[in-house]
Amino acid sequence: MPRHKRESLIYTIMMCFTMVFWMSMYNVSLHMGALNLETIKEGWLGFPIAYLVAMCLDWFLVSRVAKGFAFRFLVTPKSSDLKKVLAISCCMVVPMVIFMSLYGALEGCVKSGAWDSLFFIWMGNIPKNFIMALPFQLIIAGPLVRTLFRKAFPEGTVLAEPAGSNLQ
């Protein structure tokens, strides 16, 4: 788990990339009815804006609320790291699915012009996204990103001075 703001930002960049990329491919596949090169192309083209939206939501809104809820109702600072990770992950997935499902519905309405269906598309997206996002986050993305993060940034190295730095 990240220990301070700089680690948290790097971790958020990595986790958002993983989750948004996977969920983009999943949603485009659902919409197009298949997973093929065309779906991957469409998913990749829509990825940058979805990634920026997800990063802003995560960093400025969802993370703070999710951690606050988790530490108020589910875990304490003395809980095991596993319990804290699971609680925070679950508390992050729920609002991110709600917001990003709205984003997907808006994107669909922009392309189709079917604005009168926005609410129904959004409500239909939420359960489809939730059943993919939660298991993917808990079983694949979370462990993968935490492992890669700690391999790339061993604890205590993010704020450390670069080796050979003689700034005086």
XYZ file of N, CA and C in Angstrom:
504
model
N 0.841 -1.189 0.000
C 0.000 0.000 0.000
C 0.880 1.244 0.000
N 0.472 2.267 -0.708
C 1.238 3.512 -0.714
C 1.327 4.107 0.693
N 2.461 4.731 0.989
C 2.703 5.278 2.330
C 2.570 6.800 2.416
N 2.584 7.499 1.279
C 2.460 8.962 1.283
C 1.938 9.432 -0.071
N 1.750 10.736 -0.222
C 1.092 11.310 -1.415
C 1.789 10.945 -2.725
N 3.102 11.026 -2.763
C 3.809 10.749 -4.019
C 3.625 9.280 -4.414
N 3.772 8.368 -3.452
C 3.524 6.958 -3.741
C 2.076 6.739 -4.151
N 1.181 7.421 -3.484
C -0.236 7.274 -3.787
C -0.540 7.715 -5.218
N 0.072 8.791 -5.663
C -0.142 9.264 -7.030
C 0.380 8.239 -8.049
N 1.572 7.721 -7.824
C 2.145 6.734 -8.738
C 1.277 5.483 -8.760
N 0.861 5.031 -7.590
C 0.012 3.844 -7.485
C -1.327 4.074 -8.199
N -1.910 5.248 -8.013
C -3.185 5.581 -8.657
C -3.044 5.589 -10.172
N -1.958 6.132 -10.678
C -1.707 6.136 -12.122
C -1.666 4.705 -12.648
N -0.955 3.843 -11.950
C -0.826 2.448 -12.374
C -2.162 1.700 -12.287
N -2.867 1.870 -11.156
C -4.122 1.142 -10.960
C -5.190 1.640 -11.926
N -5.298 2.947 -12.095
C -6.293 3.493 -13.031
C -6.019 3.004 -14.444
N -4.758 2.989 -14.841
C -4.427 2.506 -16.181
C -4.924 1.080 -16.358
N -4.613 0.227 -15.405
C -4.987 -1.182 -15.494
C -6.501 -1.359 -15.528
N -7.191 -0.724 -14.594
C -8.642 -0.894 -14.504
C -9.365 -0.277 -15.694
N -8.991 0.923 -16.091
C -9.683 1.591 -17.200
C -9.409 0.855 -18.516
N -8.186 0.398 -18.709
C -7.886 -0.347 -19.932
C -8.745 -1.611 -20.000
N -8.754 -2.387 -18.920
C -9.527 -3.635 -18.903
C -11.014 -3.368 -19.078
N -11.541 -2.415 -18.325
C -12.974 -2.134 -18.385
C -13.368 -1.519 -19.725
N -12.465 -0.768 -20.351
C -12.744 -0.233 -21.690
C -12.890 -1.372 -22.688
N -11.957 -2.303 -22.645
C -12.029 -3.454 -23.561
C -13.297 -4.278 -23.292
N -13.612 -4.461 -22.027
C -14.806 -5.223 -21.645
C -16.076 -4.549 -22.171
N -16.210 -3.255 -21.949
C -17.415 -2.544 -22.367
C -17.552 -2.461 -23.880
N -16.465 -2.223 -24.579
C -16.524 -2.185 -26.043
C -16.879 -3.573 -26.575
N -16.325 -4.605 -25.957
C -16.663 -5.982 -26.365
C -18.142 -6.270 -26.151
N -18.682 -5.838 -25.016
C -20.114 -6.015 -24.771
C -20.940 -5.288 -25.819
N -20.552 -4.063 -26.105
C -21.292 -3.240 -27.068
C -21.223 -3.813 -28.483
N -20.036 -4.287 -28.881
C -19.852 -4.775 -30.246
C -20.191 -6.262 -30.385
N -20.341 -6.941 -29.258
C -20.731 -8.346 -29.304
C -19.607 -9.322 -29.569
N -18.366 -8.865 -29.531
C -17.230 -9.753 -29.778
C -15.955 -9.104 -29.261
N -14.937 -9.915 -29.079
C -13.606 -9.405 -28.762
C -12.710 -9.758 -29.941
N -12.323 -8.735 -30.680
C -11.452 -8.930 -31.843
C -10.586 -7.682 -32.003
N -9.831 -7.612 -33.074
C -8.946 -6.461 -33.271
C -9.720 -5.146 -33.380
N -10.887 -5.188 -33.976
C -11.708 -3.976 -34.094
C -12.124 -3.464 -32.718
N -12.500 -4.385 -31.823
C -12.907 -3.989 -30.467
C -11.718 -3.395 -29.723
N -10.564 -4.022 -29.863
C -9.367 -3.517 -29.186
C -9.031 -2.126 -29.700
N -9.151 -1.925 -31.017
C -8.901 -0.598 -31.612
C -9.878 0.428 -31.041
N -11.163 0.099 -31.031
C -12.174 1.020 -30.496
C -11.934 1.319 -29.015
N -11.626 0.270 -28.252
C -11.347 0.454 -26.829
C -10.141 1.339 -26.598
N -9.105 1.125 -27.399
C -7.880 1.910 -27.248
C -8.104 3.371 -27.638
N -8.923 3.610 -28.667
C -9.196 4.989 -29.081
C -9.984 5.760 -28.015
N -10.882 5.069 -27.320
C -11.655 5.725 -26.274
C -10.953 5.777 -24.933
N -9.841 5.048 -24.812
C -9.142 4.923 -23.540
C -8.601 6.241 -22.964
N -7.920 7.097 -23.731
C -7.284 8.276 -23.114
C -8.243 9.184 -22.348
N -9.391 9.491 -22.918
C -10.328 10.378 -22.231
C -10.922 9.674 -21.015
N -11.270 8.399 -21.171
C -11.808 7.633 -20.037
C -10.775 7.575 -18.914
N -9.511 7.409 -19.269
C -8.436 7.361 -18.275
C -8.324 8.688 -17.521
N -8.366 9.787 -18.247
C -8.291 11.104 -17.589
C -9.482 11.337 -16.661
N -10.664 10.951 -17.103
C -11.866 11.088 -16.261
C -11.716 10.240 -15.005
N -11.289 8.995 -15.179
C -11.131 8.091 -14.034
C -10.055 8.595 -13.071
N -8.945 9.092 -13.599
C -7.881 9.626 -12.733
C -8.398 10.801 -11.906
N -9.100 11.716 -12.540
C -9.633 12.879 -11.815
C -10.646 12.446 -10.763
N -11.542 11.542 -11.135
C -12.526 11.047 -10.166
C -11.837 10.373 -8.989
N -10.888 9.497 -9.298
C -10.181 8.754 -8.258
C -9.418 9.705 -7.342
N -8.599 10.548 -7.914
C -7.683 11.389 -7.136
C -8.406 12.477 -6.338
N -9.414 13.106 -6.942
C -10.043 14.251 -6.293
C -11.315 13.937 -5.511
N -11.941 12.797 -5.760
C -13.223 12.534 -5.112
C -13.310 11.153 -4.469
N -13.228 10.128 -5.265
C -13.555 8.775 -4.810
C -12.585 8.251 -3.761
N -11.308 8.446 -3.954
C -10.318 7.895 -3.029
C -10.532 8.396 -1.601
N -10.722 9.667 -1.460
C -10.906 10.263 -0.134
C -12.174 9.718 0.537
N -13.259 9.670 -0.208
C -14.533 9.184 0.329
C -14.438 7.692 0.653
N -13.848 6.916 -0.251
C -13.740 5.464 -0.053
C -12.881 5.136 1.165
N -11.741 5.791 1.291
C -10.874 5.540 2.446
C -11.555 5.980 3.736
N -12.247 7.109 3.690
C -12.977 7.576 4.869
C -14.038 6.582 5.297
N -14.801 6.067 4.343
C -15.838 5.075 4.651
C -15.207 3.798 5.191
N -14.159 3.324 4.524
C -13.512 2.072 4.934
C -12.982 2.167 6.362
N -12.319 3.275 6.688
C -11.737 3.403 8.020
C -12.753 3.788 9.085
N -13.884 4.271 8.669
C -14.927 4.588 9.650
C -15.781 3.372 9.984
N -16.087 2.544 8.975
C -17.040 1.457 9.167
C -16.472 0.046 9.034
N -15.363 -0.134 8.329
C -14.925 -1.493 8.005
C -13.622 -1.929 8.675
N -12.659 -1.061 8.764
C -11.350 -1.418 9.318
C -10.834 -0.301 10.217
N -9.784 -0.610 10.955
C -9.102 0.393 11.780
C -7.657 0.484 11.292
N -6.947 1.527 11.698
C -5.531 1.601 11.308
C -4.724 0.389 11.798
N -5.204 -0.288 12.837
C -4.489 -1.456 13.373
C -4.880 -2.757 12.666
N -5.855 -2.722 11.771
C -6.251 -3.921 11.026
C -5.086 -4.407 10.172
N -5.125 -5.670 9.783
C -4.061 -6.214 8.929
C -4.070 -5.495 7.578
N -2.916 -5.501 6.923
C -2.817 -4.859 5.610
C -3.802 -5.481 4.625
N -3.991 -6.785 4.692
C -4.929 -7.461 3.789
C -6.350 -6.949 3.991
N -6.777 -6.820 5.235
C -8.128 -6.306 5.507
C -8.277 -4.877 5.005
N -7.248 -4.055 5.220
C -7.311 -2.667 4.747
C -7.370 -2.606 3.223
N -6.554 -3.412 2.559
C -6.535 -3.444 1.091
C -7.892 -3.868 0.553
N -8.450 -4.938 1.109
C -9.745 -5.435 0.633
C -10.859 -4.418 0.879
N -10.865 -3.802 2.061
C -11.905 -2.821 2.382
C -11.818 -1.608 1.462
N -10.624 -1.070 1.303
C -10.458 0.120 0.460
C -10.764 -0.215 -0.999
N -10.301 -1.366 -1.463
C -10.564 -1.767 -2.858
C -12.058 -1.865 -3.125
N -12.774 -2.522 -2.224
C -14.234 -2.648 -2.403
C -14.904 -1.280 -2.359
N -14.459 -0.439 -1.454
C -15.046 0.897 -1.335
C -14.686 1.793 -2.512
N -13.616 1.497 -3.221
C -13.247 2.261 -4.408
C -14.045 1.795 -5.628
N -14.246 0.494 -5.743
C -14.905 -0.062 -6.927
C -16.341 0.439 -7.046
N -17.070 0.469 -5.945
C -18.496 0.831 -6.016
C -18.701 2.225 -6.621
N -18.116 3.293 -6.062
C -18.359 4.611 -6.684
C -17.720 4.757 -8.066
N -16.566 4.132 -8.284
C -15.945 4.239 -9.607
C -16.828 3.576 -10.665
N -17.437 2.455 -10.336
C -18.347 1.806 -11.287
C -19.541 2.719 -11.568
N -20.088 3.330 -10.539
C -21.243 4.216 -10.735
C -20.873 5.399 -11.636
N -19.763 6.066 -11.318
C -19.361 7.240 -12.105
C -18.920 6.869 -13.524
N -18.113 5.821 -13.644
C -17.616 5.460 -14.970
C -18.707 4.832 -15.829
N -19.704 4.224 -15.210
C -20.862 3.744 -15.978
C -21.636 4.922 -16.546
N -21.727 5.998 -15.776
C -22.347 7.225 -16.285
C -21.518 7.783 -17.444
N -20.200 7.786 -17.273
C -19.324 8.251 -18.347
C -19.571 7.431 -19.626
N -19.620 6.110 -19.485
C -19.866 5.244 -20.642
C -21.216 5.512 -21.281
N -22.235 5.743 -20.448
C -23.576 6.047 -20.979
C -23.561 7.380 -21.725
N -22.878 8.371 -21.166
C -22.763 9.672 -21.844
C -22.033 9.530 -23.174
N -20.960 8.761 -23.165
C -20.204 8.532 -24.396
C -21.079 7.845 -25.453
N -21.870 6.865 -25.015
C -22.778 6.188 -25.937
C -23.835 7.119 -26.493
N -24.362 7.994 -25.651
C -25.394 8.946 -26.102
C -24.812 9.988 -27.050
N -23.574 10.395 -26.821
C -22.921 11.339 -27.734
C -22.809 10.700 -29.117
N -22.422 9.429 -29.162
C -22.249 8.734 -30.454
C -23.583 8.441 -31.136
N -24.596 8.064 -30.339
C -25.871 7.633 -30.937
C -26.915 8.745 -31.011
N -26.790 9.751 -30.153
C -27.795 10.809 -30.101
C -29.049 10.416 -29.332
N -29.034 9.252 -28.692
C -30.209 8.749 -27.962
C -30.212 9.260 -26.514
N -30.313 10.572 -26.351
C -30.233 11.180 -25.026
C -31.395 10.794 -24.120
N -32.528 10.449 -24.709
C -33.681 10.059 -23.897
C -33.451 8.716 -23.199
N -32.436 7.972 -23.620
C -32.126 6.664 -23.033
C -30.980 6.720 -22.031
N -30.422 7.905 -21.790
C -29.237 8.046 -20.938
C -29.400 7.338 -19.584
N -30.474 7.618 -18.875
C -30.669 7.047 -17.540
C -30.720 5.521 -17.596
N -31.437 4.982 -18.569
C -31.587 3.527 -18.676
C -30.276 2.852 -19.094
N -29.533 3.500 -19.960
C -28.224 2.962 -20.349
C -27.305 2.945 -19.130
N -27.297 4.061 -18.391
C -26.468 4.168 -17.191
C -26.825 3.077 -16.184
N -28.108 2.941 -15.889
C -28.542 1.937 -14.910
C -28.257 0.513 -15.397
N -28.301 0.295 -16.698
C -27.973 -1.011 -17.260
C -26.477 -1.308 -17.211
N -25.680 -0.253 -17.328
C -24.222 -0.413 -17.298
C -23.711 -0.781 -15.904
N -24.341 -0.260 -14.866
C -23.814 -0.439 -13.511
C -23.658 -1.914 -13.129
N -24.695 -2.745 -13.218
C -24.482 -4.144 -12.817
C -23.501 -4.895 -13.726
N -23.522 -4.601 -15.023
C -22.587 -5.261 -15.946
C -21.142 -4.907 -15.584
N -20.921 -3.651 -15.252
C -19.569 -3.222 -14.907
C -19.157 -3.714 -13.520
N -20.089 -3.717 -12.593
C -19.764 -4.146 -11.236
C -19.346 -5.611 -11.200
N -20.076 -6.471 -11.927
C -19.743 -7.900 -11.887
C -18.390 -8.203 -12.533
N -17.873 -7.295 -13.339
C -16.530 -7.472 -13.902
C -15.490 -6.742 -13.063
N -15.787 -5.520 -12.639
C -14.784 -4.683 -11.976
C -14.364 -5.212 -10.607
N -15.307 -5.631 -9.786
C -14.944 -6.056 -8.427
C -14.044 -7.293 -8.436
N -14.434 -8.383 -9.109
C -13.518 -9.537 -9.113
C -12.175 -9.220 -9.793
N -12.214 -8.463 -10.878
C -10.961 -8.119 -11.561
C -10.050 -7.328 -10.633
N -10.614 -6.374 -9.903
C -9.834 -5.553 -8.972
C -9.244 -6.412 -7.850
N -10.069 -7.262 -7.238
C -9.634 -8.040 -6.077
C -8.691 -9.189 -6.444
N -8.918 -9.824 -7.584
C -8.174 -11.041 -7.919
C -6.980 -10.785 -8.840
N -7.114 -9.835 -9.761
C -6.055 -9.650 -10.761
C -5.362 -8.292 -10.639
N -6.103 -7.210 -10.856
C -5.480 -5.882 -10.933
C -4.817 -5.479 -9.620
N -5.521 -5.649 -8.521
C -4.957 -5.245 -7.229
C -3.642 -5.943 -6.918
N -3.626 -7.283 -6.896
C -2.358 -7.968 -6.615
C -1.262 -7.658 -7.642
N -1.640 -7.595 -8.921
C -0.655 -7.311 -9.966
C -0.037 -5.923 -9.784
N -0.877 -4.904 -9.633
C -0.372 -3.532 -9.516
C 0.416 -3.352 -8.219
N -0.048 -3.932 -7.112
C 0.709 -3.813 -5.852
C 2.088 -4.458 -5.985
N 2.146 -5.624 -6.640
C 3.433 -6.303 -6.832
C 4.356 -5.481 -7.716
N 3.851 -5.018 -8.867
C 4.666 -4.201 -9.772
C 5.099 -2.898 -9.115
N 4.189 -2.291 -8.366
C 4.494 -1.034 -7.688
C 5.653 -1.211 -6.716
N 5.600 -2.249 -5.882
C 6.655 -2.457 -4.881
C 7.958 -2.940 -5.510
N 7.891 -3.635 -6.644
C 9.127 -4.017 -7.334
C 9.794 -2.775 -7.938
N 8.983 -1.910 -8.520
C 9.519 -0.692 -9.137
C 9.927 0.347 -8.092
N 9.186 0.389 -6.992
C 9.426 1.393 -5.954
C 9.459 0.720 -4.585
N 10.594 0.090 -4.247
C 10.668 -0.534 -2.921
C 10.361 0.501 -1.836
N 9.808 0.035 -0.740
C 9.381 0.931 0.328
C 10.523 1.848 0.756
N 10.225 3.133 0.813
C 11.208 4.119 1.243
C 12.050 4.699 0.127
N 11.820 4.307 -1.130
C 12.670 4.803 -2.214
C 12.051 5.933 -3.018
N 10.748 6.154 -2.912
C 10.098 7.162 -3.747
C 10.569 8.571 -3.386
N 10.756 8.851 -2.120
C 11.210 10.177 -1.708
C 12.720 10.247 -1.511
N 13.413 9.136 -1.698
C 14.854 9.102 -1.473
C 15.581 9.915 -2.551
N 16.727 10.475 -2.171
C 17.571 11.186 -3.130
C 18.187 10.179 -4.096
N 18.320 10.531 -5.369
C 18.967 9.612 -6.312
C 20.406 9.336 -5.877
N 20.892 8.133 -6.141
C 22.264 7.777 -5.788
C 23.239 8.704 -6.506
N 24.249 9.160 -5.789
C 25.265 10.035 -6.382
C 24.847 11.494 -6.427
N 23.741 11.826 -5.800
C 23.280 13.208 -5.793
C 24.078 13.998 -4.769
N 24.777 15.037 -5.211
C 25.572 15.855 -4.314
C 25.059 17.282 -4.266
N 23.786 17.444 -3.981
C 23.207 18.781 -3.897
C 23.509 19.371 -2.530
N 24.351 20.399 -2.489
C 24.691 21.039 -1.210
C 24.691 22.523 -1.332
